[in-house]
Each structure stands twice: as C-alpha cells, then as structure tokens.
Coordinates of C-alpha atoms in Angstrom, one line a residue:
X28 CA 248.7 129.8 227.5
X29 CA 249.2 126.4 226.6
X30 CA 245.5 125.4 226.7
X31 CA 245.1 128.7 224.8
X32 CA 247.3 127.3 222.3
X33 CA 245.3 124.2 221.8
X34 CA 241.9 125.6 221.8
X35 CA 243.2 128.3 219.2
X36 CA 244.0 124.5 216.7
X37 CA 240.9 123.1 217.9
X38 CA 239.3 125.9 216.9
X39 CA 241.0 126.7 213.4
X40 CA 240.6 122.6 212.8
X41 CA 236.4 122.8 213.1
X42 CA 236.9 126.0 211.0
X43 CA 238.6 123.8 208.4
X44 CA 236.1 121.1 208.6
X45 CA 233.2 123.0 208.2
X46 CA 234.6 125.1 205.3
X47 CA 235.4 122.0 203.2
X48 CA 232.0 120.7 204.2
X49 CA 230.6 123.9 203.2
X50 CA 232.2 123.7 199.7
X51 CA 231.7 120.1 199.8
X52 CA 228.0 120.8 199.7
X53 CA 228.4 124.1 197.3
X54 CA 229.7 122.1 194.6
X55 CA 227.1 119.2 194.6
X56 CA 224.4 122.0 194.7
X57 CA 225.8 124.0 192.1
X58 CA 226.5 120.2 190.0
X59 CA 222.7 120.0 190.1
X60 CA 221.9 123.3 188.5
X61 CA 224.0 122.5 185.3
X62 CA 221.9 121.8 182.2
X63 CA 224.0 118.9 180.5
X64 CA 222.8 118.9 176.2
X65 CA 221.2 116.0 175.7
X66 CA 221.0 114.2 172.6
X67 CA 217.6 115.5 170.5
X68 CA 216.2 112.2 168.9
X69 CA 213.6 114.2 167.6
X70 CA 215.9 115.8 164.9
X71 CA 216.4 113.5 161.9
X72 CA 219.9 112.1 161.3
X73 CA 220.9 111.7 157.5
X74 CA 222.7 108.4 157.5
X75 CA 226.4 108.2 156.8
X76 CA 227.9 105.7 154.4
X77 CA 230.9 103.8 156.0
X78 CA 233.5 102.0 153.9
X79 CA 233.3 98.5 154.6
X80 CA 229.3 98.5 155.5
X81 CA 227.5 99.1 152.5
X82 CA 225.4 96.2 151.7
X83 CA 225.3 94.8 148.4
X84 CA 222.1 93.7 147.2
X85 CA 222.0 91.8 143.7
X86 CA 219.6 93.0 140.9
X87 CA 217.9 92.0 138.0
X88 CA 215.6 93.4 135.1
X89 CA 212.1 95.0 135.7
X90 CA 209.2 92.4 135.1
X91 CA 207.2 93.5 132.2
X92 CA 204.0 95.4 133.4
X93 CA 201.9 92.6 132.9
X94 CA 203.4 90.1 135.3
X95 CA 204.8 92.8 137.7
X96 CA 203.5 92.3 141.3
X97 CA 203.7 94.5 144.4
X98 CA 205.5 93.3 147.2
X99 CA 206.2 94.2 150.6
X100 CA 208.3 97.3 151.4
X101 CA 211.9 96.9 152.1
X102 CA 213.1 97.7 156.0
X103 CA 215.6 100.5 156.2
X104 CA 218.8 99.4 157.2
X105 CA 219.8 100.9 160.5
X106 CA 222.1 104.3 160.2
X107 CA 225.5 103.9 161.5
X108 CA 226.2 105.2 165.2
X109 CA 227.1 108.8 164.9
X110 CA 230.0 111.0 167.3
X111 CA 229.2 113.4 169.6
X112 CA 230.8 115.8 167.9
X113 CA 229.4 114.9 164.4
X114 CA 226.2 115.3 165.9
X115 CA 226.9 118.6 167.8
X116 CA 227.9 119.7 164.0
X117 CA 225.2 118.4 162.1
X118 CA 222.6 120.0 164.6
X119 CA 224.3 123.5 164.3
X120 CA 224.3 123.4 160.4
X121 CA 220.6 121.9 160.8
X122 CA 220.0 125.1 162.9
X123 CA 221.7 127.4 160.5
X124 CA 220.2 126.4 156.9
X125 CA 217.0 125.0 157.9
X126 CA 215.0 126.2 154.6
X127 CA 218.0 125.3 152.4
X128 CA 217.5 121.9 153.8
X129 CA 213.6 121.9 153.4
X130 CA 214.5 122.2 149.6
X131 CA 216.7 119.1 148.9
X132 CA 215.8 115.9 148.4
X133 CA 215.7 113.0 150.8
X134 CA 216.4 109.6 150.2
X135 CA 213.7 107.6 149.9
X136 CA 213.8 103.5 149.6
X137 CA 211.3 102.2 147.3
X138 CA 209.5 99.1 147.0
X139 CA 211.4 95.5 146.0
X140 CA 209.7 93.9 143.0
X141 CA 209.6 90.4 142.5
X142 CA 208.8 88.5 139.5
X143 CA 206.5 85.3 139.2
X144 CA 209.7 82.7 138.8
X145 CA 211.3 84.4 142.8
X146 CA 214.0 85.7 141.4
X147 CA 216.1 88.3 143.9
X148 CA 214.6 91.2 145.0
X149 CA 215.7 94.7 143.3
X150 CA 216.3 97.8 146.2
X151 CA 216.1 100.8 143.9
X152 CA 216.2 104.3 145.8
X153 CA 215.1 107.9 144.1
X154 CA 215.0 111.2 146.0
X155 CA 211.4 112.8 146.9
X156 CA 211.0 116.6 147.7
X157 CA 210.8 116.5 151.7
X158 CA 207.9 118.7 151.6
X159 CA 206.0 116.8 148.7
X160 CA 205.6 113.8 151.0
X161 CA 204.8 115.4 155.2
X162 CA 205.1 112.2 157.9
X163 CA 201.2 110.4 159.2
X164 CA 201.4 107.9 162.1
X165 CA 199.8 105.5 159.9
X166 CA 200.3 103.9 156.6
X167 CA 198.1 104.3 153.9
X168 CA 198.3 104.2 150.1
X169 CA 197.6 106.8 147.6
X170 CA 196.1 106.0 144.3
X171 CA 198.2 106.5 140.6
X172 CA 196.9 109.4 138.9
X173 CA 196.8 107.7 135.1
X174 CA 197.6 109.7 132.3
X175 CA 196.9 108.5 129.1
X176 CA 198.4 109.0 125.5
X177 CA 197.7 107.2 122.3
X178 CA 200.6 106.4 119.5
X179 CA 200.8 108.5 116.3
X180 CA 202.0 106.2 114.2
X181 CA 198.6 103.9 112.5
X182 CA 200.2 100.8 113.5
X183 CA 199.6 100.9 116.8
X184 CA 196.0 101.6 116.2
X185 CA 195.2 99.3 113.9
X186 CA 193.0 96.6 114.4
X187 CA 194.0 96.5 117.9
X188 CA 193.3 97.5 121.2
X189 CA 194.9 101.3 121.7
X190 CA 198.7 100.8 122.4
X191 CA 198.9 103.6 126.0
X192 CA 201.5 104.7 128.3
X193 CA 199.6 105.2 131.8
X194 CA 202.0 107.0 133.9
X195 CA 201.7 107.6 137.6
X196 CA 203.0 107.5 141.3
X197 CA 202.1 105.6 144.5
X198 CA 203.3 106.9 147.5
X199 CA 203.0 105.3 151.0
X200 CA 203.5 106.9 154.2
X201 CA 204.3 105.0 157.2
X202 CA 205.0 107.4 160.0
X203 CA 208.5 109.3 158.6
X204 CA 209.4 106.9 155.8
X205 CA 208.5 107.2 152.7
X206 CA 208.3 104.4 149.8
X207 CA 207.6 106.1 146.8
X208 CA 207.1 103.6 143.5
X209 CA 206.4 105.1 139.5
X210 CA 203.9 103.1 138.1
X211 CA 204.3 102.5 134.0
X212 CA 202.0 100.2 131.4
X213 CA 204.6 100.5 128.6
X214 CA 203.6 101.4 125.1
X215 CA 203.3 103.9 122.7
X216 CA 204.6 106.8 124.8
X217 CA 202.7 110.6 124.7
X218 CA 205.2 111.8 121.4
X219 CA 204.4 109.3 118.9
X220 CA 206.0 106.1 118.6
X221 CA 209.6 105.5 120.5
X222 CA 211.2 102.5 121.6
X223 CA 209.5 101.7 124.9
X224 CA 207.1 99.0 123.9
X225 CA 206.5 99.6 120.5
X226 CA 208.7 97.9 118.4
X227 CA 206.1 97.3 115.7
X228 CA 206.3 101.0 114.7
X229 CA 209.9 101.6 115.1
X230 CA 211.1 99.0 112.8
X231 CA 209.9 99.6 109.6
X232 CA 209.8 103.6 108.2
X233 CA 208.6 103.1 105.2
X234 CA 204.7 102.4 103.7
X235 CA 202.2 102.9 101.1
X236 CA 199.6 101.9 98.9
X237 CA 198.3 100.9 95.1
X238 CA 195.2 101.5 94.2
X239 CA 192.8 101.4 91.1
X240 CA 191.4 104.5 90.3
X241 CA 187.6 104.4 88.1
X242 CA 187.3 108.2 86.9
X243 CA 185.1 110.4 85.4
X244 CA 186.3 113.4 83.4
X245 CA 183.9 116.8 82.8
X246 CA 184.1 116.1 79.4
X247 CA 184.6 118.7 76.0
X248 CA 182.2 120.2 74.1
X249 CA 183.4 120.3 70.7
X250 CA 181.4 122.0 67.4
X251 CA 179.6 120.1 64.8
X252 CA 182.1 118.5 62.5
X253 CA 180.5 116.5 60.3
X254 CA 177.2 116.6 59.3
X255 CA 174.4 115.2 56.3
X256 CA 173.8 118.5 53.9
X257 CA 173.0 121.1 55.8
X258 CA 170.8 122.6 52.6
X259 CA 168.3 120.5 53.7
X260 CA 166.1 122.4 56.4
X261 CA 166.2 118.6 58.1
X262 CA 170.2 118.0 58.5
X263 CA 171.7 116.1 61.0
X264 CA 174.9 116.4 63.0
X265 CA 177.1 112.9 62.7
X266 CA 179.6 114.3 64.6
X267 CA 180.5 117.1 67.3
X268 CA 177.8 119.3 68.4
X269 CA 178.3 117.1 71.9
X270 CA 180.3 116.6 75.2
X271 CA 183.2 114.0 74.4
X272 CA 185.8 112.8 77.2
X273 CA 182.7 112.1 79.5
X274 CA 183.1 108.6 79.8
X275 CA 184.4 106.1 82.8
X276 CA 188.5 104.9 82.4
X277 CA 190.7 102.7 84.5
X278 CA 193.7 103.9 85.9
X279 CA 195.8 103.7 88.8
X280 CA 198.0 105.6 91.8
X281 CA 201.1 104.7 94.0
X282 CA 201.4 105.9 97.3
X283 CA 205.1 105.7 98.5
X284 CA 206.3 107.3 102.3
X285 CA 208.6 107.4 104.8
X286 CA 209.0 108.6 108.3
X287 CA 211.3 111.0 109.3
X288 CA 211.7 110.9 112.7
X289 CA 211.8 108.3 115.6
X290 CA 208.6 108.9 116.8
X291 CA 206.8 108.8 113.4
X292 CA 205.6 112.3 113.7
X293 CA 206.8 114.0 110.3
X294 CA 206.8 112.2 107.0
X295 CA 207.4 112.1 103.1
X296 CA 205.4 111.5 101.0
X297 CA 205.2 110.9 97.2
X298 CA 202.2 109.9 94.9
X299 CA 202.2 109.2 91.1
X300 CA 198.9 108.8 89.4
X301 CA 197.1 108.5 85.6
X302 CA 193.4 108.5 85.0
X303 CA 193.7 106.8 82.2
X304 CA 193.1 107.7 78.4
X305 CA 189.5 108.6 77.1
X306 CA 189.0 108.6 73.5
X307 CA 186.2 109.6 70.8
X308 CA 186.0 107.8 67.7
X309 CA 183.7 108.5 64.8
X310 CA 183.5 107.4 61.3
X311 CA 181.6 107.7 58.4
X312 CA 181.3 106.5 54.4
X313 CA 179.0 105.4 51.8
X314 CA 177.3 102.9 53.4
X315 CA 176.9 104.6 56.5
X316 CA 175.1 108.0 54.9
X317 CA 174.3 108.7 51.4
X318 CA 175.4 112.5 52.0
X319 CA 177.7 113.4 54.4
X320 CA 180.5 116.2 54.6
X321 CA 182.4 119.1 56.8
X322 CA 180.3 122.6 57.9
X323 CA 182.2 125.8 57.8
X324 CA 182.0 129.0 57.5
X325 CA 182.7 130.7 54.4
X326 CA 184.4 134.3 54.7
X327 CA 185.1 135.4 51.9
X328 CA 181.3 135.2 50.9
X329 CA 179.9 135.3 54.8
X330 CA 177.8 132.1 54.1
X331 CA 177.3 128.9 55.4
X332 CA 179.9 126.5 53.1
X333 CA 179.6 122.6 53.2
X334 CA 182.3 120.1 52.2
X335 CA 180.8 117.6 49.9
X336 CA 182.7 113.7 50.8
X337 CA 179.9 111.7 49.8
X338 CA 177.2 112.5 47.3
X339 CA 175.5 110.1 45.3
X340 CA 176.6 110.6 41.7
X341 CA 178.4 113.7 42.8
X342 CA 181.7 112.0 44.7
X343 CA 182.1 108.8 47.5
X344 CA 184.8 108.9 50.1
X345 CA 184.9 108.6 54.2
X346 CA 185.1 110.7 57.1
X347 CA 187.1 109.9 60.5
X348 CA 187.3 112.1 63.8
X349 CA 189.8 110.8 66.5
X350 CA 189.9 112.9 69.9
X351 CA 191.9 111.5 73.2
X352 CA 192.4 112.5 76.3
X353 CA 195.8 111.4 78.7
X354 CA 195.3 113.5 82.7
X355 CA 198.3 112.1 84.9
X356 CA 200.2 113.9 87.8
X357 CA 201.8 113.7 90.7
X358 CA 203.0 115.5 94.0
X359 CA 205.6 115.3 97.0
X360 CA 204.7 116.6 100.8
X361 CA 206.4 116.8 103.5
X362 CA 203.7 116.0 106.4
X363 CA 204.1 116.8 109.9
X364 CA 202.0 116.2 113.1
X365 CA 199.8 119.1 114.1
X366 CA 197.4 117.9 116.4
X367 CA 196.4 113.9 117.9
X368 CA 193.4 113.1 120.0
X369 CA 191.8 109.5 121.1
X370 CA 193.1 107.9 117.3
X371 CA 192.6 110.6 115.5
X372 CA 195.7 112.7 113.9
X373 CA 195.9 115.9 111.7
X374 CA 198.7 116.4 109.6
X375 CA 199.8 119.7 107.8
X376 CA 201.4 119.2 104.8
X377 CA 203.5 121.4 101.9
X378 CA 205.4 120.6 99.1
X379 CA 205.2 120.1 94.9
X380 CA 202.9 119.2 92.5
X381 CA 202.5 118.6 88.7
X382 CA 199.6 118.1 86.8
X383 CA 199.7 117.2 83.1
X384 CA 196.3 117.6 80.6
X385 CA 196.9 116.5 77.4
X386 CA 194.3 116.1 74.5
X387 CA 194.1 115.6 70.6
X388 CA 191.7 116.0 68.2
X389 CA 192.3 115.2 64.7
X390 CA 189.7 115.5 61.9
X391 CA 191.0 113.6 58.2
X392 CA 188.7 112.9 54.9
X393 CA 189.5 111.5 51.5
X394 CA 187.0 112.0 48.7
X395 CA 187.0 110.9 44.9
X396 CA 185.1 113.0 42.3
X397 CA 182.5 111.1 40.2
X398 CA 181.5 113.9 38.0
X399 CA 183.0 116.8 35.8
X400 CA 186.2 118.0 34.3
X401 CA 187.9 117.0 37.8
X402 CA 186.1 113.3 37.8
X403 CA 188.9 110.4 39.4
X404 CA 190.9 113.8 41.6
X405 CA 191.4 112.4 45.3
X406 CA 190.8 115.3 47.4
X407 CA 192.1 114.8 51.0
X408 CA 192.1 116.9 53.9
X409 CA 193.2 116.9 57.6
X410 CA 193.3 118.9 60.4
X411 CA 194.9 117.8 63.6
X412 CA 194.7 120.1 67.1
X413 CA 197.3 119.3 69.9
X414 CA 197.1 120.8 73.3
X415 CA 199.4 120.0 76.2
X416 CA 198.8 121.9 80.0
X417 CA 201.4 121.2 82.2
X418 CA 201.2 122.8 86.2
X419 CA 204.4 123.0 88.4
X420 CA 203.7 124.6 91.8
X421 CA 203.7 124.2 95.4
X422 CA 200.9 123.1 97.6
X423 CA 199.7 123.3 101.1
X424 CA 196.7 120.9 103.0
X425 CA 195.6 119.0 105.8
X426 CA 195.3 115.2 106.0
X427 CA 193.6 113.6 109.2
X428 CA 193.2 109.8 109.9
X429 CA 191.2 107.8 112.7
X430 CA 190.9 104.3 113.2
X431 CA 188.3 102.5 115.2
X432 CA 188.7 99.0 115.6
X433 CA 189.0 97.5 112.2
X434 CA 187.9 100.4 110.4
X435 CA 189.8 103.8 109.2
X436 CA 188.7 107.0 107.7
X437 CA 191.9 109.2 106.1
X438 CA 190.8 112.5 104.4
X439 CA 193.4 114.7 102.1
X440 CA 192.6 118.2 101.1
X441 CA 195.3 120.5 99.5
X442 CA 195.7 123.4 96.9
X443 CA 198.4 124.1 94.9
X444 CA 199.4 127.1 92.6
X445 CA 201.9 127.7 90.4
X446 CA 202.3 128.1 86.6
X447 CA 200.6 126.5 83.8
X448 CA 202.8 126.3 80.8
X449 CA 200.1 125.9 77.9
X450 CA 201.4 124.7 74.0
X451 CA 198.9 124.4 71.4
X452 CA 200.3 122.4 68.4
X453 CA 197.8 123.3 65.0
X454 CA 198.7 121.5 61.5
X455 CA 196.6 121.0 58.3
X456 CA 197.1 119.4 55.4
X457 CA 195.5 119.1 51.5
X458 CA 196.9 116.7 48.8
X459 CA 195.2 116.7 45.2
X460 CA 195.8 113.5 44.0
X461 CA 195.0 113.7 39.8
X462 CA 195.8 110.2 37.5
X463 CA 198.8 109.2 39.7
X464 CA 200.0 113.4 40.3
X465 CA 199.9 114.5 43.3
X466 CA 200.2 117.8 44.9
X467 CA 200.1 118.6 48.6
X468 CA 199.9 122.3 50.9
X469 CA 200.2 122.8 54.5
X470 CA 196.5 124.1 54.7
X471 CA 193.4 122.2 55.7
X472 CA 190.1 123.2 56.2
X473 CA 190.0 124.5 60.0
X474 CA 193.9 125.2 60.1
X475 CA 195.4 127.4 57.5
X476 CA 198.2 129.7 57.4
X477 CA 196.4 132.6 59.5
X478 CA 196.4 129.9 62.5
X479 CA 198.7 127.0 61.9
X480 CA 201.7 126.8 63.9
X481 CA 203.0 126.2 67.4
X482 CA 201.8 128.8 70.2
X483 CA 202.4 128.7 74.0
X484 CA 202.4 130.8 77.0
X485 CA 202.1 130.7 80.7
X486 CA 199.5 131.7 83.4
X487 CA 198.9 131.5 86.6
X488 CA 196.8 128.3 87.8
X489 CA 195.4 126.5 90.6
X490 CA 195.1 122.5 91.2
X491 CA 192.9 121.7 94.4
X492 CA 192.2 118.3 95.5
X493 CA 190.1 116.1 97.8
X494 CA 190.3 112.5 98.8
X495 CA 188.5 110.6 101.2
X496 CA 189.1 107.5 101.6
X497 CA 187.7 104.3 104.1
X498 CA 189.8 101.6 105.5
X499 CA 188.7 97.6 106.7
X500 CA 191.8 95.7 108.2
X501 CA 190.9 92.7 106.4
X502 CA 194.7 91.4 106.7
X503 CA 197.4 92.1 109.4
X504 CA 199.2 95.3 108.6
X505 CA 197.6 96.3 105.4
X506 CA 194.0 98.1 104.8
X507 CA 191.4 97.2 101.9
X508 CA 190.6 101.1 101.0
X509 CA 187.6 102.4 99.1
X510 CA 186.6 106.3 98.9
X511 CA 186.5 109.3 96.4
X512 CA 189.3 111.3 94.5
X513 CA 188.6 114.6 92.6
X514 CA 191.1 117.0 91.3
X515 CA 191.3 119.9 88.9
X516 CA 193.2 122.3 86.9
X517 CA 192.2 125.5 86.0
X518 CA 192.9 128.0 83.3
X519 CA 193.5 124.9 81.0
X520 CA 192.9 125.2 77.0
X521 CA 191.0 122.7 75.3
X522 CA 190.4 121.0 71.7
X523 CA 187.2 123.3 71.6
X524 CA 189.2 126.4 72.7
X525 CA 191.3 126.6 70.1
X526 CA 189.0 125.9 67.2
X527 CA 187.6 129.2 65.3
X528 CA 184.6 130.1 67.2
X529 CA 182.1 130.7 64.2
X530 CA 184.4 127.1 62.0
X531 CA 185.1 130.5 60.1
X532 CA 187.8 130.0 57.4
X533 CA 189.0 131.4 54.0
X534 CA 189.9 129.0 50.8
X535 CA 190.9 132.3 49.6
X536 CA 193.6 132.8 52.3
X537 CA 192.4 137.1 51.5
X538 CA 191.6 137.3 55.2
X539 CA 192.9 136.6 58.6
X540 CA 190.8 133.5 59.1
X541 CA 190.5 130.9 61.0
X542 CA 191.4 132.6 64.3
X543 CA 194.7 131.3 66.3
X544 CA 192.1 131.6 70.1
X545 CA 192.8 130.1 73.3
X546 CA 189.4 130.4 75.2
X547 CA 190.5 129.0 78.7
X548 CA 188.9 126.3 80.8
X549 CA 188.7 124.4 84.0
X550 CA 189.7 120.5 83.8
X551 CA 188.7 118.1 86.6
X552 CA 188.3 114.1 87.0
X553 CA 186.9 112.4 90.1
X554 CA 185.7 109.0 90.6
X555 CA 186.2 106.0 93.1
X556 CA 189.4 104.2 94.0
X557 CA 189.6 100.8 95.2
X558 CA 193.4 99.4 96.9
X559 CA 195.2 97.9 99.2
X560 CA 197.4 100.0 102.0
X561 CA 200.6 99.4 104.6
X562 CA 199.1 100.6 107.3
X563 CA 201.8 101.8 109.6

C-alpha cells in the first residue's frame, strides 16, 4: 500500500509537470499567432504645434521684382513625436473622413527669398489644395504661366515701355513636399491703375488740355443788298448776292477732367470752347460808285423799286453793311471704361451739352437830296436783324485712345439732342432830317411794322460732333496734339432766314409786307486744332 501511495504522487507529480509544460508551450504558440498594430509610416502625420517649440524666424520686406532672386528651399522642421494613442486617433478619423480630408488644404512651406545685401531669410507658408499638387520621386520645376494686363490710365503708357502685372505660380515637387512660390512683376495691375507699382497714376486725378482751334464756318448766303442802278440792263451787285461767314478765325478750347475712381477707370469731364467771331464788312459812297443804292421789292405796285443814296446831281450819301458771327459751346460727360486691349481703351460717355449760334446783320444809309422841293433833307435808314440759337440737351458717344511709344491717337464722337430755343430780334429805323428838324419812325426798309419785333420759339435739335486728334510726347507728361474738330447744329435760323424772301416790302404799310419767316438751317464749323495735353 505504501509503495502504492508513492507511485500514485509520483504519478500525479509527472501529471503536473507535463500539464504546465503543456500550457507552458500553448501560450508561447498561441503568443505567436497574435497580430500586434504596428505603426503605418505610410499614412501622413499632420504636425502638431507644441508650446515652447515653435521656432521663430525673423522677417523682412519682399525685394522688389527686379532684384528678387530664387534661393534654395527651406528644410521642414521635423514634426514633433506623436502618442500612441494620438496616433491610434488620428488614423481612425483618417479612416473615417478620408474625402473630407482630400478637400482641405495642406500646409505647404514656400521658398526663402533673399535679397542682394544677405539680409535674413523670410519662411512664408500658404495652403495648396492636396489634390492640385500629387507627390513624384523627383524634383522638378514647373514653369509660371504669365498673364498680362496693361494700365488704363494714359500715364502708364506714355512714352514708356507698357507698365504689366505678370502673375503666375511655380510649383516644385520633391517627392511628398511641396514648395509652392507666386511669382509677380509689379505694375499696373489688370483693373486700371491701383497702388501696386504705379504711383505715377495714383497721385494726381486731375488733367487736361488748351488748345488753339483754326475753323471754318459753312458760311450764309445772304440777298443782294446794295447794288449800282438796277435800270441799267448791266447792274452790278456791291453787296449780298454771296456766302458770308466763310472765312478762317482763331479761337480756342479747355479741356478740364478728373478721375473718379482709384483705378482711373471712370472720369469727368468738361470742355468750354469759341470759334471765334467772323465778320462781313462792306461800305460804299461817292467816291467808291457814282450810283449806288438798296433793291426791293415794291408791293404796292408789284415792281422792282430801287433806293437812290448816290446819284450824281440827283443826291450823295454812303452805304454800310455789318454782319458777325459768335459760335461757342460747351459740354460735361461722365466717361467710363468699356473695353481696354494692348493700349488701346474705349470709353462710353453721357452727359450735357450747350451750343450757342449767334449772328447780326445790320444794313444803315444816310443820303442828302441835291435836287427838288426836298433839296438839303437827310434821309437815313437802318435795318438791323438779330438772331440767337441756343441748344441744351444731353449727349451720348464713344472716345477711344492708343498710344504707341511716343505717339497717341484719341478719337471723340457724340450726339446730342435736346431743345433749341431760337429769338429773332428785327428793328428798323427812318429819320428825315429837314434844315435842323428832324423826324424819326420805327420803320426801315426791310423791317416795318408787319415784321418788326421780337419772336422766338423752340424745336427740337441735334448737335453731333467728331474729333480726332494725334499725340507726340515731346515733354514728360504732357502731349503736343494736332487733329480735326467739326460740330453742328441743326434746325438753326439765320440772317438770310429771316429776311423777306422776294426783299418784298410796302412804304405804304396797306399790306402785310415784309414777311416775319424763319426758314430753318443747319450750322456747322470744323477746322484744325493745335495744343498741348496732361497726359495722365
């Protein structure tokens, strides 16, 4: 029994032993089919700022694009170590919102810059869409796309080379980093005129110019008014029976503007302008013509009449016919940029304009009887014919400018309409003048009471223009200027509108003659201009 005892402990103690082996050997098998998570270094890590390691890196200004130089890429600064934990978090959101993340930016460190006198490099960092830049084993470099834009304003296109804005990107790749650097030539940026690099148009909003204006008007064609006696088949016409207000005159326009916005894109502008006063002049007496006198018509008898002034043995006097024509106006546009192309612009314009005609003709005589009951009586007569036009209306046109180099062509052309206010001012006049007597009626030969008076009335006109006008940049910022101005006003009256039609008339005063007519007409002036312009 007692050995069966001890071989029964024996026995239960190999048991023992072999069972812990047996586990023993379980449990190291078992160990080695356990997939431990590994770290994946193939996701990518967003680094973690940690107070107290941020580096500080000093900066200065950019280099201007002239002396700006491209330097080496800065090296990334090594992430901070990351938890297990943090990690097993940031690859489970990773996991979770992998297209949200595909969609936000990454950091990206761009290239240092460094100027010419070494001064301290400048880190800058933008974001980059993660899918506009994909990762290459190999560095290369992309080249800036350029996109060019000229200034609005004249300034920066005069007499210079074209102020531009070139705007691009260069991106590098150098396997999963990613230097991304905008590349500028500051200037004139693509709106017009602002404050990056173009000072010269910024500072000053105001220009213009002053120019001499030589110009031509279409002239009048007045009636005969005086004339040798026309009972001779061979009469002559002294006076009338031609186109007056035909020849050349000096005068002058201002140009005055300002810009209305930053980038010099919309403007104001107002212009005042005369063309000067042309005048007819013609006189006539004893010496000049042996017989001389006024034509008419006569009537009361419906026959040609005739005025005696000067007749040898008959009567001996003078004759004088004054005419004058005064054409001024004047206008203010608003102008805005419409369209801009390779130093060219096109602006639209709208505002007001006035436009004044105004002419005079005035026909006077004095004449002394030689002969009969009547001889020493001073006759004299005068008739005076005043017309004033005057347009107010609005107006719409197009103005352009290009400059090339030195040179500069600017082109206006505009319409207004609006109303023409039109007075006609008619006066005569007859003294008798008998041994110191002297009796005087508001009546003279082509004004009497059937016409004489003040009449007015409106109508609808139009005023168009056209200017052209060439540009040499003979001094810095201003423009010699030549070109070509003509302008119009229609439904104007004239001196030889408003003058009876047949010189009809009626001593008599029995009949409703002369006429009171306004036969409408069209007035224009064009000619040359020479000045000097503020080119802006």
């Amino acid at each position: 029994m007692k050995n069966d005892a001890t071989g029964h402990r024996y026995l239960r103690a190999v048991l023992a032993g072999s069972c812990i082996l047996a586990i023993t050997h379980s449990a190291t098998a078992a160990d080695g089919l356990i997939r431990k998570r590994m770290p994946d270094r193939g996701v990518y890590q967003p680094p973690t700022l940690v107070a107290g390691q941020v580096e500080t890196v000093p900066t200065t200004a950019l280099p201007t694009p002239t002396s700006r130089r491209r330097a080496a890429p800065v090296n990334l600064v090594a992430a901070p170590a990351v938890s297990a934990e943090a990690q097993d978090e940031n690859e489970a959101a990773s996991n979770d919102s992998n297209e949200s993340l595909r969609e936000l930016p990454m950091p990206v460190v761009l290239e240092s810059v460094e100027t010419q006198t070494q001064s301290p490099k400048l880190k800058t960092v933008s974001f980059e869409q993660a899918s506009a830049a994909p990762a290459v084993p190999k560095a290369r470099r992309s080249q800036p796309t350029q996109h060019v834009e000229t200034c609005s304003c004249q300034s920066c296109r005069s007499g210079q080379a074209p102020a531009t804005m070139a705007y691009g990107e260069e991106v590098i790749y150098d396997d999963e980093v990613v230097y991304s650097e905008p590349s500028y030539d500051l200037g004139c940026d693509a709106g017009g005129c602002d404050s990056m690099g173009c000072n010269r148009c910024g500072d000053n909003h105001w220009f213009g110019s002053v120019e001499l204006l030589l110009m031509f008007r279409n002239g009048d064609h007045l009636p005969p008014l005086v004339t040798t006696d026309q009972l001779d088949a061979n009469f002559q016409v002294l006076s009338g029976a031609e186109k007056v207000f035909d020849e050349m005159t000096a005068g002058g326009r201002l140009t005055i503007g300002m810009w209305l916005d930053p980038y010099k894109d919309r403007s104001v502008v107002g212009r005042l302008w005369f063309a000067g006063e042309d005048s007819h002049d013609f006189t006539a007496n004893d010496s000049s013509a042996s017989v001389f006198g006024r034509p008419f018509f006569d009537v009361e008898f419906g026959q040609q009449g005739f005025q005696v002034i000067a007749e040898p043995g008959v009567a001996s006097g003078e004759v004088s016919v004054h005419a004058d024509s005064q054409i001024a106006g004047g206008d203010v546009s608003i102008r805005q940029l419409w369209y801009k192309d390779r130093g060219a612009t096109v602006d639209l314009l709208y505002g007001y304009q006035y436009m004044r005609v105004e002419e005079n003709l005035r026909i006077s005589s004095r004449s002394t009887s030689l002969s009969g009951v009547d001889a020493g009586a001073i006759l004299s007569l005068e008739d005076s014919f005043g017309i004033e036009n005057d347009f107010h209306g609005a107006q719409i046109g197009v103005s352009t400018f290009y400059r090339e180099g030195d040179w500069s062509l600017s082109t206006l052309a505009k319409a207004a309409f609006g109303n023409t206010r039109r007075r006609v001012d008619l006066s005569g006049n007859q003294t008798i003048s008998i041994d110191g007597d002297s009796a005087s009626q508001p009546n003279g030969l082509l004004v009497r009471n059937s016409n004489a008076g003040v009449h007015d009335d409106n109508t609808f006109g139009w005023v168009p223009e056209l200017d052209l006008t060439l540009g040499w940049q003979r001094f810095p910022s201003f423009d010699v200027t030549f070109g070509y101005h003509i302008i119009a006003m229609t439904h104007a009256l004239r001196p030889s509108g408003v003058i009876d039609p047949e010189l009809g008339t009626d001593l008599s005063d029995a009949t409703n003659r002369p006429l009171a007519v306004f036969r409408k007409d069209t007035v224009y002036v064009q000619g040359l201009h020479f000045g000097l312009s503020y080119i802006y």
